[in-house]
Short mmCIF file of C-alpha atoms in Angstrom, two decimals:
data_model
loop_
_atom_site.label_atom_id
_atom_site.label_comp_id
_atom_site.label_asym_id
_atom_site.label_seq_id
_atom_site.Cartn_x
_atom_site.Cartn_y
_atom_site.Cartn_z
CA MET A 27 7.70 -16.73 4.47
CA GLU A 28 9.25 -19.47 2.67
CA HIS A 29 10.55 -18.82 -0.47
CA VAL A 30 9.63 -21.08 -3.71
CA GLU A 31 13.20 -20.08 -5.07
CA LEU A 32 16.23 -20.96 -3.55
CA ALA A 33 18.70 -19.10 -2.90
CA GLY A 34 19.71 -16.34 -5.37
CA ILE A 35 17.14 -14.62 -6.10
CA HIS A 36 15.72 -10.96 -4.79
CA SER A 37 13.32 -12.47 -1.60
CA GLY A 38 11.03 -9.28 -3.99
CA ASP A 39 10.79 -11.06 -7.11
CA SER A 40 10.64 -14.67 -5.00
CA ALA A 41 7.53 -16.33 -4.74
CA CYS A 42 6.57 -16.39 -0.96
CA VAL A 43 3.97 -19.20 0.84
CA ILE A 44 3.91 -19.08 4.42
CA PRO A 45 2.40 -20.62 6.71
CA PRO A 46 6.02 -23.00 5.07
CA VAL A 47 5.22 -26.31 3.23
CA SER A 48 8.37 -28.18 2.87
CA ILE A 49 10.39 -26.38 5.86
CA PRO A 50 11.01 -29.24 9.10
CA ALA A 51 10.24 -28.51 12.45
CA ASP A 52 14.17 -27.98 14.09
CA ASN A 53 14.81 -25.80 11.05
CA LEU A 54 11.39 -23.52 11.74
CA ALA A 55 12.36 -23.72 15.93
CA THR A 56 16.81 -22.89 15.10
CA ILE A 57 15.09 -20.14 12.83
CA LYS A 58 13.14 -18.91 15.63
CA GLU A 59 15.67 -19.38 18.15
CA TYR A 60 18.69 -16.53 15.63
CA THR A 61 15.57 -13.56 14.54
CA LYS A 62 15.75 -14.03 19.24
CA LYS A 63 18.86 -14.21 19.92
CA ILE A 64 20.20 -11.11 16.73
CA ALA A 65 16.30 -9.00 17.54
CA GLU A 66 17.80 -8.94 21.02
CA SER A 67 21.07 -8.10 20.02
CA LEU A 68 20.79 -5.40 17.39
CA HIS A 69 18.47 -4.10 19.71
CA VAL A 70 15.41 -4.20 17.24
CA CYS A 71 12.39 -1.98 18.04
CA GLY A 72 9.64 -2.80 15.65
CA LEU A 73 9.93 -4.90 12.98
CA MET A 74 13.48 -6.92 11.43
CA ASN A 75 13.40 -8.41 7.58
CA MET A 76 15.14 -11.91 8.41
CA GLN A 77 16.17 -14.20 5.45
CA TYR A 78 17.58 -17.39 6.44
CA ALA A 79 18.85 -19.97 3.71
CA ILE A 80 18.65 -23.94 4.83
CA GLU A 81 21.51 -26.79 3.72
CA ASN A 82 21.41 -29.80 3.87
CA GLY A 83 19.75 -29.60 7.73
CA LYS A 84 21.23 -26.67 8.46
CA VAL A 85 20.43 -23.21 8.98
CA TYR A 86 22.41 -19.72 7.52
CA VAL A 87 21.18 -16.37 8.00
CA ILE A 88 21.22 -14.38 5.12
CA GLU A 89 20.71 -10.70 6.16
CA ALA A 90 19.49 -8.62 8.74
CA ASN A 91 17.67 -5.57 8.78
CA PRO A 92 15.05 -3.77 11.30
CA ARG A 93 13.50 -2.81 9.02
CA ALA A 94 10.54 -3.51 7.44
CA SER A 95 9.31 -4.87 3.87
CA ARG A 96 6.89 -4.95 1.31
CA THR A 97 5.72 -7.84 2.85
CA VAL A 98 4.62 -7.17 5.78
CA PRO A 99 0.89 -6.35 5.22
CA LEU A 100 0.72 -9.12 2.76
CA VAL A 101 1.98 -11.28 6.05
CA SER A 102 0.21 -9.40 8.56
CA LYS A 103 -3.03 -10.78 6.46
CA VAL A 104 -2.50 -13.47 6.30
CA CYS A 105 -2.38 -14.43 9.89
CA ASP A 106 -4.94 -11.26 10.61
CA THR A 107 -2.11 -9.57 13.38
CA GLN A 108 -1.39 -5.89 12.70
CA MET A 109 2.81 -5.92 12.60
CA ALA A 110 3.01 -2.51 11.54
CA ARG A 111 0.46 -1.38 14.45
CA LEU A 112 1.58 -3.93 16.94
CA ALA A 113 5.41 -1.95 16.18
CA THR A 114 4.44 0.80 15.79
CA ARG A 115 3.01 0.61 19.41
CA MET A 116 6.50 -0.89 20.48
CA MET A 117 8.20 2.36 19.04
CA LEU A 118 6.38 4.64 21.42
CA GLY A 119 7.25 1.89 24.62
CA GLU A 120 4.90 -0.68 24.86
CA SER A 121 6.56 -3.84 26.28
CA LEU A 122 6.66 -7.03 23.71
CA GLU A 123 4.90 -9.46 26.86
CA SER A 124 2.54 -6.33 26.33
CA LEU A 125 0.95 -6.35 23.91
CA GLY A 126 0.30 -10.10 24.48
CA LEU A 127 2.17 -12.29 20.89
CA LYS A 128 1.34 -16.42 20.65
CA ASP A 129 2.21 -18.20 18.49
CA LYS A 130 -1.00 -18.83 16.45
CA LYS A 131 -1.85 -21.81 13.63
CA ILE A 132 -2.95 -20.69 10.41
CA PRO A 133 -5.70 -22.51 9.16
CA TYR A 134 -4.96 -21.97 5.54
CA TYR A 135 -2.54 -20.78 3.51
CA GLY A 136 -1.62 -18.01 1.56
CA ALA A 137 1.22 -17.76 -2.00
CA LYS A 138 2.47 -14.82 -2.30
CA GLU A 139 3.90 -13.48 -5.86
CA ALA A 140 5.64 -10.17 -7.50
CA VAL A 141 4.53 -8.19 -10.12
CA LEU A 142 7.08 -8.33 -12.97
CA PRO A 143 6.94 -6.12 -16.18
CA TRP A 144 8.04 -8.04 -18.95
CA ALA A 145 5.13 -7.12 -21.01
CA ARG A 146 5.51 -3.80 -20.46
CA PHE A 147 9.20 -3.98 -21.50
CA PRO A 148 9.70 -6.86 -23.76
CA GLY A 149 13.27 -6.20 -24.71
CA VAL A 150 14.18 -6.71 -20.86
CA ASP A 151 15.85 -10.12 -19.86
CA PRO A 152 14.09 -11.56 -18.21
CA ILE A 153 16.47 -13.66 -16.04
CA LEU A 154 16.26 -13.40 -11.92
CA GLY A 155 18.57 -12.75 -9.64
CA PRO A 156 20.10 -10.54 -6.96
CA GLU A 157 18.18 -7.44 -8.07
CA MET A 158 14.88 -6.40 -7.76
CA ARG A 159 13.09 -6.62 -10.59
CA SER A 160 9.68 -7.06 -9.48
CA THR A 161 7.13 -3.93 -9.23
CA GLY A 162 4.05 -5.13 -7.23
CA GLU A 163 3.68 -8.37 -6.24
CA VAL A 164 -0.19 -9.76 -5.46
CA LEU A 165 -1.37 -12.63 -2.58
CA GLY A 166 -3.75 -16.07 -2.85
CA LEU A 167 -5.48 -17.43 -0.03
CA ALA A 168 -6.57 -20.61 -0.24
CA GLU A 169 -7.10 -23.95 2.07
CA ASN A 170 -4.62 -25.56 0.25
CA PHE A 171 -0.95 -24.20 -0.96
CA PRO A 172 -1.40 -25.79 -5.05
CA LEU A 173 -4.21 -23.12 -4.26
CA ALA A 174 -3.22 -20.28 -2.94
CA PHE A 175 -0.41 -20.34 -5.74
CA TYR A 176 -2.65 -20.31 -8.23
CA LYS A 177 -4.28 -17.94 -7.58
CA SER A 178 -1.19 -15.92 -6.71
CA GLN A 179 -0.11 -16.87 -10.06
CA VAL A 180 -3.36 -15.78 -12.14
CA GLY A 181 -3.19 -12.78 -10.11
CA SER A 182 0.12 -11.98 -10.88
CA GLY A 183 -0.38 -12.34 -14.52
CA THR A 184 1.63 -15.61 -14.67
CA ALA A 185 -0.62 -17.99 -15.43
CA LYS A 186 -4.23 -17.15 -16.98
CA GLN A 187 -7.23 -18.94 -16.11
CA GLY A 188 -10.33 -20.19 -18.14
CA LYS A 189 -11.56 -23.57 -19.27
CA ASN A 190 -9.49 -26.40 -18.60
CA SER A 191 -7.39 -24.39 -15.96
CA PRO A 192 -5.62 -25.72 -12.76
CA ALA A 193 -7.41 -24.44 -10.40
CA ASP A 194 -10.24 -26.99 -11.94
CA CYS A 195 -8.09 -29.53 -9.80
CA PHE A 196 -8.96 -27.79 -7.03
#
C-alpha cells in the first residue's frame, strides 16, 4: 500500500492506496527485494508489517515488524487473497511454495482512510503525528484512484455526499 500522507504520520492514521499510484517500478522492485531479504533474515513465518520511505528515488526501511497490522483484512479484500489464512497455514507447517502465490494485477483501486474521533472529542488536538489516534478505518473501492479515495473520505465521515459532490465528477 502507498501512503497518501508523508512519512511521520502513524500508518494507522494515514490514508493509503493499493495498488500504489505514484511509486516508480524500480522502487517497487527494491521494496520487494528488501522485504524478502528482511523476512528471510528474521525467519518470519506468517505476516510481517514493513514500512518504507522514498526520498530522491532512494528507498529507506522505516520499520519491520514480524506481526500483522489491522490493515491486513483491507489488503486481503483488495487483493482477493486471504492473507491471515495463508499465514496460519504457513505457521502450521506448509511451505510458501505450496501455497501457490503469484504476483497479480489488481483491476481496481482500494483506498483506506482512518476514522478519527474529532467529532466525538471536540477539544482534542487534530494534528497528526507518530502517535496513532484513529479508532477504525474504512475502505473505498473503485475503478480509479480518485473515486476510491473519495469513497473512503465519505465512509470515514471526512467528506459528505450530496448534490454536486465530487462523486459527480467521476
